[in-house]
Amino acid sequence: MADVDLSEPEKVYILHSVQENLREDGRGCEDFRHMEVETGLISNTNGSARVRLASTDVLVGIKVQLTPVDPKKPNVGRIEFFLDCSANATPAFEGRGGEGLASEITAMLTRSYSCFSAIDYTSLCLLPGQQCWLLYIDILLLECGGNLFDAVSIAVKAALFNLRIPNVTMTKDEGGIELDVSDDPFDFKRLDVSGAPVIVTVNKIGHQHVVDASEKEEACSLAKVMLGITEKGTVTAMKKEGSGSLDSESISEMIESAKNVGIELNKCLLNILKEEEAKIEEPVGFLR
Amino acid sequence: MQAGTSSGFAFCLFSATFLFLLSISTYSLDLNKFINMSVDIRLAKSRVVGLDVYHGDDPGNIVTPGDIITADTGFMRGHGTYMSEDCLHSSVAGMVERVNKLVSVRPLKTRYNGEIGDVVIGRIIEVSQKKWRVETHSRMDSILMLSSVNLPGGELRRRSEEDEKMMRNYLKEGDLISAEVQNVMSDGCLSLHTRSLKYGKLGQGTLVKVSPSLVLRRKTHFHNLPVGASIILGNNGYIWICPTEHVEAGETGGYETNLQPVSRSEREAIARLRNCVLALADQNVLLFDTSILYTFEASQKYAVKDILKPEVILEVVDLVQQRLELEGS
């Protein structure tokens, strides 16, 4: 992450403002900044989404591919995350600069999606023991404005909602089963994302904690907890980051507020995605 | 901490009732959206866009790189333009400006081009021998010489070796300063000075970054606004908003920083000002004391955090623009 260097008085100011529940931009501790979502904007992917959270900008594209199943798990499909930090976001990402952050985010996503209730993995399996779908989820980080994990996970969920997996017809002939992937763009099935988690990052600043921290606030926070939260409030993954220590009481408080926010986020996201689906309009993309 | 939570609760109650009244009287957005503001996701498709100045019938004097400004050879070439095939072309995206025969293009988005006498806000990024390196959103890092600062206590004397060793005690990496451009070197690097009591290290407050072309050049860039906060409009697009009394304390050169908590009312004024400045910048309105004050007043009917929403920004800034036009400023 692009490190913001703050002076001591600025940090003190942010710390006090979090204590007062009136953050730098007037938000309360559990308020998210407003967010913009668009799905289906890249025509050559099976599913895509773009999320803009204040100045954080994330683009996600999903491609599906037929692949032999993992012999250890013969009945399920697989997903794979890949994140690219564009050097447009910050010069620090140039070359291999963004790799550390990228692997951190993909690891967290893999963890939160490894829970079996996240998406219906068995529906991604075509022929148990032989062929399954592999979803390549490619994430492009275009701009950093704080709270990357949450924005990325929301974009991933939106793209999964938008995912159109082509239908496959199976024909038996001598020697084996032949798979035929449909070319018709309107012949597809969708994925149920009602169980998919979003990541909620809770930053500890002073004695309080905040969600959706801006870059400046992230610079003031010594410890943060990231949680994968589903619509029902189930925690699918948890990770603590930062040099600071947390006592068990504050961790449970943080989990509680992450849960509340996470449930609300999931609900809001699903509603808005359904609303978008009902509208038939040209994609907006980047030209506005 | 106890007191903080209870006052926060009281504030919530207050704002809830306030917004309730508001929603039935003046504004027709639904109530739920305001009270349960914790999450707000919307569609890119339903984004409200302001007046489309770029694609309207009359593009006015906006040009993009390569555009022909004029084929008339009677004009002089100014900043942001180049001559090619007897035509004057624009080399940046921005507005064409003309002073008599001189044609220049003022870019919409740019790095800061320093001029002598400009007030800037900068952040120290390196302490080196006899000078500090300062980030001022310029193309190159600016320089603040040890000899061009006022030492603590307002002493004016030769800088000794002791002073050189103490440099990090005065200003260290990450510190914010306000300064004036003393000189522009041949390579475009700025040399700053803080030899006046109004310049120096900045204390508690908020830094907002906007495009440098949005800051209007004025006689004064330091304003004590009558809303309980002060603002420094740096010519480099960095805007510093801080509580008023801290500025007076800072007249000593700002070396002793006040780390006492800022009161809630001041904090609110600062947060509102911050959002107002960002709203104006979002709509490309020039920033100066009047425009900011008008926005502050026009935004009064909204809660501070609602000024981040695009539809509120549009409405508020529209009101301000009308008012500014009426007054002919």
XYZ file of C-alpha atoms in Angstrom:
617
model
C 0.000 0.000 0.000
C 1.155 3.447 -0.738
C 2.439 4.691 2.552
C 1.183 8.070 3.555
C 3.549 9.930 5.765
C 1.662 11.961 8.325
C 2.995 14.448 10.829
C 2.503 13.864 14.536
C -0.225 16.524 15.013
C -2.157 15.197 12.024
C -2.147 11.731 13.573
C -3.292 13.144 16.883
C -6.085 14.976 15.110
C -7.291 11.808 13.392
C -7.013 9.822 16.616
C -9.145 12.319 18.520
C -11.670 12.529 15.726
C -12.130 8.771 15.772
C -12.565 8.963 19.532
C -15.314 11.534 19.039
C -17.043 9.367 16.410
C -16.728 12.249 13.977
C -14.114 11.348 11.451
C -12.135 13.676 9.234
C -14.832 13.632 6.562
C -17.747 13.741 8.990
C -18.468 10.017 8.969
C -19.163 7.977 12.053
C -16.964 5.007 12.958
C -19.168 2.453 11.217
C -19.975 4.393 8.072
C -18.829 3.370 4.644
C -18.039 5.929 2.005
C -20.394 5.780 -0.894
C -19.623 3.270 -3.539
C -20.350 2.785 -7.201
C -20.783 -0.600 -8.808
C -21.085 -1.646 -12.403
C -21.160 -5.166 -13.782
C -20.792 -6.662 -17.236
C -18.633 -3.887 -18.627
C -15.955 -6.067 -20.215
C -17.502 -7.977 -23.084
C -14.747 -10.551 -23.536
C -15.021 -11.990 -20.047
C -17.644 -14.313 -18.624
C -18.309 -11.927 -15.780
C -16.916 -8.555 -14.839
C -17.433 -5.756 -12.376
C -15.957 -2.441 -11.447
C -16.190 -0.908 -8.012
C -15.289 2.623 -7.082
C -15.117 3.354 -3.385
C -14.219 7.027 -2.981
C -10.969 7.037 -4.956
C -10.271 3.307 -4.688
C -10.899 1.795 -8.085
C -11.057 -1.937 -8.741
C -11.824 -3.835 -11.929
C -12.542 -7.562 -11.901
C -12.909 -9.944 -14.815
C -13.718 -13.654 -14.622
C -12.921 -16.204 -17.311
C -14.063 -19.803 -17.038
C -12.160 -22.763 -18.339
C -12.747 -26.513 -18.418
C -10.120 -28.378 -16.509
C -9.523 -31.829 -14.993
C -10.692 -32.027 -11.391
C -8.381 -32.034 -8.423
C -8.005 -35.757 -7.595
C -8.302 -34.967 -3.876
C -11.638 -33.220 -4.403
C -13.271 -34.993 -7.347
C -16.720 -33.431 -6.962
C -16.034 -29.739 -6.948
C -14.961 -26.930 -9.241
C -12.206 -24.499 -8.423
C -11.567 -20.807 -8.341
C -8.290 -18.980 -8.625
C -7.569 -15.390 -7.772
C -5.007 -13.206 -9.425
C -4.439 -9.589 -8.537
C -2.470 -7.060 -10.505
C -1.530 -3.771 -8.915
C -1.403 -1.232 -11.699
C 1.445 1.239 -11.501
C -1.172 3.835 -12.363
C -2.393 3.518 -8.792
C 0.897 4.513 -7.249
C 4.452 4.550 -8.591
C 5.382 2.186 -5.760
C 3.634 -0.619 -7.635
C 5.993 -0.335 -10.575
C 7.796 -3.533 -11.506
C 7.436 -5.998 -8.680
C 6.458 -3.363 -6.156
C 2.840 -4.433 -5.846
C 3.457 -8.164 -5.529
C 3.490 -8.276 -1.750
C 0.161 -6.529 -1.482
C -1.258 -8.623 -4.313
C -0.410 -11.915 -2.653
C -1.808 -10.649 0.647
C -5.141 -9.774 -0.903
C -5.421 -12.934 -2.987
C -4.528 -15.067 0.040
C -7.274 -13.398 2.038
C -9.782 -13.870 -0.796
C -8.829 -17.527 -1.243
C -9.249 -18.041 2.468
C -12.669 -16.430 2.645
C -13.867 -18.318 -0.426
C -12.481 -21.654 0.725
C -15.487 -22.008 2.999
C -17.836 -24.505 1.345
C -20.955 -22.458 1.777
C -19.397 -19.470 -0.035
C -20.431 -20.570 -3.497
C -21.864 -23.840 -4.742
C -18.644 -25.556 -5.756
C -20.389 -28.779 -6.709
C -22.372 -26.976 -9.392
C -19.048 -26.076 -10.994
C -18.247 -29.741 -11.429
C -19.423 -31.164 -14.747
C -18.266 -34.756 -14.589
C -17.379 -35.863 -11.087
C -13.892 -37.270 -11.102
C -13.124 -35.870 -14.535
C -13.993 -32.360 -15.659
C -14.895 -29.202 -13.791
C -14.961 -25.466 -14.309
C -12.030 -23.399 -13.183
C -12.852 -19.756 -12.588
C -9.955 -17.393 -13.162
C -10.781 -14.274 -11.211
C -8.491 -11.485 -12.358
C -8.451 -8.322 -10.325
C -6.923 -5.070 -11.455
C -6.222 -2.389 -8.924
C -6.463 0.932 -10.717
C -6.389 3.435 -7.896
C -5.750 3.297 -4.172
C -7.784 5.385 -1.785
C -7.749 3.155 1.262
C -9.684 0.055 2.207
C -8.490 -2.062 -0.703
C -9.475 -5.435 0.731
C -13.127 -4.523 1.098
C -13.382 -2.884 -2.293
C -11.713 -5.857 -3.989
C -13.977 -8.377 -2.282
C -17.090 -6.407 -3.205
C -15.958 -6.220 -6.818
C -15.284 -9.968 -6.819
C -18.716 -10.722 -5.466
C -20.346 -8.430 -8.016
C -18.398 -10.105 -10.826
C -19.427 -13.550 -9.569
C -23.020 -12.366 -9.604
C -22.535 -11.233 -13.176
C -20.811 -14.507 -14.163
C -22.404 -16.365 -17.056
C -21.105 -19.910 -17.343
C -21.879 -21.397 -20.748
C -23.995 -24.518 -20.722
C -22.320 -27.741 -21.633
C -23.894 -30.643 -23.470
C -22.479 -34.070 -22.845
C -22.634 -36.777 -25.472
C -21.540 -40.322 -24.963
C -19.571 -41.895 -27.727
C -17.250 -44.830 -27.895
C -14.323 -44.392 -25.578
C -15.710 -41.653 -23.369
C -17.889 -38.649 -22.941
C -17.581 -35.674 -25.201
C -18.140 -32.213 -23.764
C -19.506 -29.514 -25.981
C -19.450 -25.950 -24.688
C -22.272 -23.842 -26.042
C -21.305 -20.910 -28.262
C -24.629 -19.179 -27.829
C -24.094 -16.148 -25.573
C -27.629 -16.509 -24.254
C -27.244 -20.147 -23.320
C -25.724 -19.918 -19.869
C -26.245 -20.623 -16.227
C -25.656 -18.317 -13.301
C -23.911 -18.824 -10.014
C -25.690 -18.406 -6.731
C -23.737 -15.809 -4.777
C -26.038 -15.458 -1.782
C -23.439 -17.188 0.376
C -20.415 -15.357 -1.009
C -18.550 -13.327 1.594
C -17.325 -9.754 1.474
C -14.282 -8.733 3.425
C -14.766 -6.122 6.111
C -11.615 -4.535 7.458
C -11.803 -3.092 10.929
C -8.996 -0.728 11.860
C -8.123 -0.116 15.455
C -7.335 3.548 16.008
C -6.693 4.509 19.602
C -9.337 2.802 21.713
C -11.931 2.824 18.961
C -12.225 0.932 15.732
C -13.415 2.129 12.341
C -14.569 0.450 9.147
C -13.688 1.690 5.668
C -10.607 3.615 6.713
C -9.205 6.208 4.345
C -5.513 6.082 3.518
C -4.719 8.631 6.204
C -6.623 6.657 8.805
C -4.852 3.486 7.760
C -1.585 5.260 8.427
C -2.739 5.937 12.007
C -3.897 2.433 12.709
C -1.529 0.002 14.376
C -3.632 -3.110 14.044
C -6.478 -4.236 11.882
C -8.677 -7.275 11.612
C -10.032 -8.452 8.290
C -13.076 -10.674 8.237
C -14.938 -12.452 5.474
C -18.609 -11.970 6.266
C -21.547 -13.560 4.476
C -25.055 -12.220 4.194
C -26.161 -14.307 7.164
C -23.358 -12.914 9.297
C -21.184 -16.020 9.170
C -17.485 -15.318 9.487
C -15.686 -17.312 6.802
C -12.174 -16.048 7.377
C -10.283 -13.852 9.743
C -6.887 -12.280 9.632
C -5.111 -9.819 11.836
C -2.561 -7.461 10.452
C -0.329 -4.748 11.798
C 2.257 -4.445 14.507
C -0.131 -3.496 17.297
C -1.643 -5.963 19.715
C -5.339 -6.425 20.405
C -6.939 -7.775 23.533
C -9.651 -10.397 23.254
C -12.396 -8.008 24.314
C -11.671 -5.506 21.588
C -11.362 -8.299 19.026
C -14.863 -9.517 19.819
C -16.144 -5.944 19.633
C -14.492 -5.536 16.255
C -15.945 -8.807 14.992
C -19.366 -7.687 16.142
C -19.260 -4.400 14.248
C -17.699 -6.065 11.204
C -20.605 -8.505 11.229
C -23.206 -5.750 11.359
C -21.558 -3.811 8.585
C -20.887 -6.956 6.562
C -24.522 -8.070 6.642
C -25.620 -4.614 5.548
C -22.981 -4.522 2.797
C -24.047 -7.882 1.406
C -27.699 -6.938 1.423
C -27.103 -3.576 -0.187
C -24.840 -5.067 -2.832
C -27.257 -7.818 -3.794
C -30.159 -5.371 -3.997
C -28.274 -2.997 -6.213
C -27.036 -5.801 -8.458
C -30.571 -7.081 -8.914
C -31.687 -3.563 -9.694
C -28.977 -3.222 -12.302
C -29.935 -6.523 -13.874
C -33.487 -5.310 -14.351
C -32.270 -2.319 -16.337
C -31.049 -2.815 -19.866
C -28.650 -0.027 -20.618
C -25.345 0.511 -22.294
C -22.434 0.009 -19.918
C -20.978 3.230 -18.577
C -17.423 1.987 -18.262
C -14.719 4.562 -17.867
C -16.056 7.229 -20.178
C -17.877 9.360 -17.710
C -14.245 7.695 26.628
C -17.516 7.449 28.528
C -18.320 11.074 27.880
C -17.441 10.645 24.235
C -19.957 7.860 23.698
C -22.785 9.652 25.439
C -22.261 12.866 23.524
C -22.037 10.818 20.328
C -25.367 9.270 21.152
C -26.932 12.653 21.790
C -25.604 13.843 18.476
C -27.097 10.841 16.689
C -30.487 11.583 18.203
C -30.209 15.189 17.240
C -29.170 14.496 13.680
C -31.836 11.831 13.309
C -34.611 14.231 14.274
C -33.071 16.970 12.214
C -32.950 14.772 9.150
C -36.445 13.565 9.754
C -37.756 17.099 9.668
C -35.685 17.748 6.630
C -36.997 14.797 4.707
C -40.629 15.807 5.143
C -40.095 19.448 4.498
C -37.476 20.093 1.890
C -35.975 17.046 0.335
C -37.597 13.987 -1.065
C -34.906 11.360 -0.594
C -36.125 8.485 1.479
C -35.504 8.540 5.173
C -33.887 5.145 5.493
C -31.000 6.154 3.328
C -30.021 8.867 5.745
C -30.427 7.168 9.080
C -28.933 3.882 8.086
C -26.023 5.470 6.328
C -23.505 2.853 7.267
C -23.511 1.445 3.748
C -24.401 3.170 0.518
C -23.860 1.335 -2.760
C -25.170 2.655 -6.027
C -24.939 1.977 -9.724
C -22.519 3.677 -12.034
C -25.392 3.883 -14.492
C -27.491 6.006 -12.204
C -24.724 8.475 -11.533
C -25.892 12.045 -11.708
C -23.816 14.124 -14.033
C -23.677 17.858 -13.973
C -23.831 20.099 -16.971
C -21.768 18.428 -19.655
C -19.413 21.203 -20.618
C -17.224 18.956 -22.694
C -19.751 17.439 -25.045
C -22.325 20.187 -25.181
C -23.250 22.138 -28.298
C -20.713 24.820 -27.545
C -17.440 23.432 -26.239
C -16.446 26.984 -25.342
C -12.751 27.477 -25.047
C -11.845 23.994 -23.902
C -9.141 22.259 -25.916
C -7.366 18.913 -25.856
C -3.727 18.263 -26.782
C -3.206 18.770 -30.501
C -6.274 20.906 -31.034
C -5.812 23.911 -33.269
C -6.400 27.047 -31.255
C -6.028 29.497 -34.098
C -4.638 29.659 -37.603
C -4.163 33.388 -37.261
C -0.438 34.189 -37.121
C -0.973 37.449 -35.292
C -0.954 35.806 -31.882
C 1.886 35.111 -29.495
C 2.620 31.651 -28.180
C 2.026 31.283 -24.424
C 2.183 28.405 -21.928
C 0.569 25.159 -23.001
C 0.738 25.858 -26.730
C 3.034 25.093 -29.645
C 3.414 26.233 -33.233
C 3.113 23.704 -36.005
C 2.399 24.294 -39.684
C 1.559 27.942 -39.094
C -1.187 27.026 -36.631
C -1.197 27.458 -32.905
C -1.908 24.101 -31.223
C -2.651 23.224 -27.633
C -0.187 20.948 -25.864
C -2.396 20.315 -22.816
C -6.063 19.766 -22.049
C -7.581 22.889 -20.612
C -9.067 26.299 -21.178
C -7.755 28.802 -23.678
C -6.940 32.149 -22.148
C -5.994 35.284 -23.994
C -4.346 38.436 -22.795
C -4.140 40.887 -25.680
C -2.018 39.029 -28.238
C -0.762 36.334 -25.911
C -2.626 33.026 -26.086
C -2.060 30.405 -23.430
C -3.848 27.262 -22.303
C -4.530 26.750 -18.640
C -4.542 22.988 -17.994
C -7.425 21.446 -16.037
C -5.203 18.937 -14.342
C -1.591 19.709 -13.804
C 1.345 19.606 -11.497
C 2.155 22.826 -9.744
C 4.123 25.442 -11.643
C 5.688 27.601 -8.977
C 5.997 31.333 -9.140
C 7.907 33.600 -6.809
C 5.742 34.814 -3.939
C 3.273 31.924 -4.043
C 1.997 30.508 -0.773
C 2.436 26.751 -0.715
C 1.786 23.904 1.677
C 4.363 21.153 1.610
C 5.421 18.023 3.389
C 8.986 17.404 4.491
C 10.259 14.230 2.875
C 13.954 14.368 3.636
C 16.311 16.128 5.988
C 19.683 16.613 4.367
C 22.690 18.872 4.773
C 21.564 22.429 5.503
C 18.305 21.871 3.718
C 15.009 20.057 3.803
C 13.430 18.446 0.800
C 9.751 19.323 0.544
C 7.019 17.698 -1.499
C 4.823 20.417 -2.988
C 3.088 18.623 -5.894
C 5.606 20.289 -8.169
C 7.428 18.389 -10.897
C 10.508 18.293 -8.714
C 10.922 18.290 -4.970
C 11.217 21.743 -3.501
C 13.987 22.818 -1.211
C 13.844 24.663 2.096
C 17.284 25.920 3.131
C 18.214 26.046 6.786
C 19.147 29.677 6.205
C 15.654 30.531 5.023
C 13.713 29.480 8.104
C 13.071 31.373 11.288
C 14.642 29.490 14.134
C 12.474 28.767 17.199
C 12.027 31.865 19.290
C 12.300 34.080 16.249
C 16.057 34.323 16.496
C 17.872 35.915 13.626
C 21.492 34.922 13.595
C 24.056 33.013 11.607
C 23.245 29.311 11.402
C 25.861 27.441 13.359
C 26.857 23.818 13.160
C 24.693 23.239 16.222
C 21.667 24.350 14.256
C 22.575 21.946 11.518
C 22.592 19.097 13.988
C 19.267 20.210 15.417
C 17.523 20.326 12.045
C 15.464 17.226 12.660
C 14.226 18.732 15.924
C 12.773 21.664 14.055
C 11.242 19.837 11.121
C 11.278 16.117 10.539
C 10.047 13.815 7.812
C 6.278 13.916 7.456
C 5.853 17.373 8.954
C 3.662 19.802 7.095
C 4.745 23.385 6.553
C 3.346 26.480 4.964
C 5.915 28.474 3.079
C 6.466 30.997 0.336
C 8.279 30.431 -2.925
C 11.484 32.396 -2.711
C 13.026 31.473 -5.995
C 12.488 29.239 -8.975
C 15.728 27.589 -10.040
C 16.665 27.125 -13.675
C 15.606 23.459 -13.615
C 12.160 24.340 -12.232
C 12.965 23.273 -8.690
C 11.455 25.610 -6.106
C 13.329 27.136 -3.238
C 11.052 27.999 -0.321
C 11.333 30.250 2.690
C 9.406 30.553 5.935
C 10.913 33.825 7.149
C 7.698 35.287 8.370
C 5.728 34.412 11.443
C 2.716 33.405 9.414
C 4.636 30.568 7.781
C 6.108 27.546 9.462
C 5.140 24.181 10.795
C 1.456 23.274 10.809
C -0.292 21.688 13.758
C -3.558 19.822 13.989
C -5.925 19.938 11.084
C -6.750 18.405 7.738
C -4.917 18.541 4.435
C -7.008 18.461 1.262
C -5.399 17.999 -2.138
C -7.003 19.524 -5.210
C -5.775 20.505 -8.654
C -3.476 23.572 -8.440
C -5.359 25.255 -11.283
C -8.447 25.467 -9.077
C -6.857 27.763 -6.520
C -7.474 31.368 -7.419
C -4.499 33.683 -6.940
C -5.416 36.314 -4.386
C -3.811 38.948 -2.267
C -4.082 36.737 0.771
C -4.252 32.988 1.032
C -4.653 32.789 4.797
C -8.229 33.134 5.914
C -9.791 33.001 9.348
C -13.276 32.013 8.295
C -16.119 33.131 10.567
C -17.208 29.511 10.991
C -14.676 28.572 13.632
C -11.877 27.382 11.398
C -8.987 28.758 9.407
C -7.954 27.815 5.946
C -4.727 28.190 4.005
C -5.216 27.925 0.269
C -1.842 26.848 -1.038
C -1.200 27.845 -4.634
C 0.045 24.319 -5.193
C -3.436 22.892 -4.657
C -2.789 21.777 -1.097
C -5.352 23.229 1.248
C -4.906 23.246 4.961
C -7.909 23.527 7.269
C -7.322 23.929 10.981
C -8.970 25.278 14.119
C -8.649 29.046 14.397
C -6.975 29.521 17.740
C -4.195 27.166 16.774
C -3.212 29.569 14.056
C -2.715 32.336 16.588
C -0.624 30.059 18.737
C 1.285 29.163 15.595
C 2.396 32.762 15.134
C 5.494 31.889 17.104
C 6.711 29.954 14.094
C 4.760 26.852 14.968
C 7.548 24.907 16.586
C 5.549 24.095 19.696
C 2.564 22.115 18.541
C -0.600 21.981 20.523
C -1.729 18.385 20.888
C -4.822 19.128 22.979
C -8.039 17.675 21.561
C -9.930 20.015 19.265
C -13.482 20.737 20.345
C -16.333 18.962 18.656
C -17.856 22.079 17.087
C -14.549 23.035 15.504
C -14.041 19.502 14.318
C -17.411 19.599 12.646
C -16.679 22.926 10.983
C -13.367 21.561 9.708
C -14.961 18.378 8.398
C -17.677 20.397 6.677
C -15.136 22.759 5.137
C -13.109 19.799 3.942
C -16.099 18.242 2.231
C -17.123 21.618 0.784
C -13.678 22.164 -0.721
C -13.756 18.686 -2.233
C -17.262 19.298 -3.566
C -16.150 22.499 -5.280
C -13.076 20.783 -6.680
C -15.241 17.917 -7.924
C -17.292 20.368 -9.963
C -14.240 22.369 -11.072
C -15.241 25.587 -9.339
C -12.465 28.016 -8.457
C -11.519 27.998 -4.800
C -11.272 31.238 -2.856
C -12.639 32.443 0.459
C -16.029 33.550 -0.870
C -16.777 30.409 -2.875
C -15.832 28.230 0.072
C -17.918 30.254 2.519
C -20.939 30.180 0.215
C -20.629 26.420 -0.110
C -20.365 26.136 3.632
C -23.585 28.102 3.996
C -25.400 26.265 1.218
C -24.447 22.924 2.730
C -25.915 23.730 6.131
C -29.086 21.749 5.561
C -27.137 18.539 5.084
C -25.249 16.479 7.610
C -21.492 16.728 7.139
C -21.070 13.225 5.776
C -23.861 13.701 3.244
C -21.800 16.316 1.421
C -19.787 13.387 0.070
C -22.746 12.207 -1.990
C -22.747 13.182 -5.652
C -26.333 14.454 -5.805
C -25.802 16.670 -2.771
C -22.533 17.977 -4.229
C -24.328 18.883 -7.446
C -27.134 20.690 -5.698
C -24.932 22.611 -3.289
C -22.361 23.649 -5.886
C -25.100 24.659 -8.285
C -26.529 27.004 -5.657
C -23.088 28.459 -5.043
C -22.434 29.023 -8.728
C -25.732 30.823 -9.120
C -24.962 33.019 -6.154
C -21.472 33.807 -7.407
C -22.846 34.695 -10.827
C -25.483 36.945 -9.292
C -22.834 38.852 -7.455
C -20.700 39.009 -10.540
C -17.576 37.691 -8.924
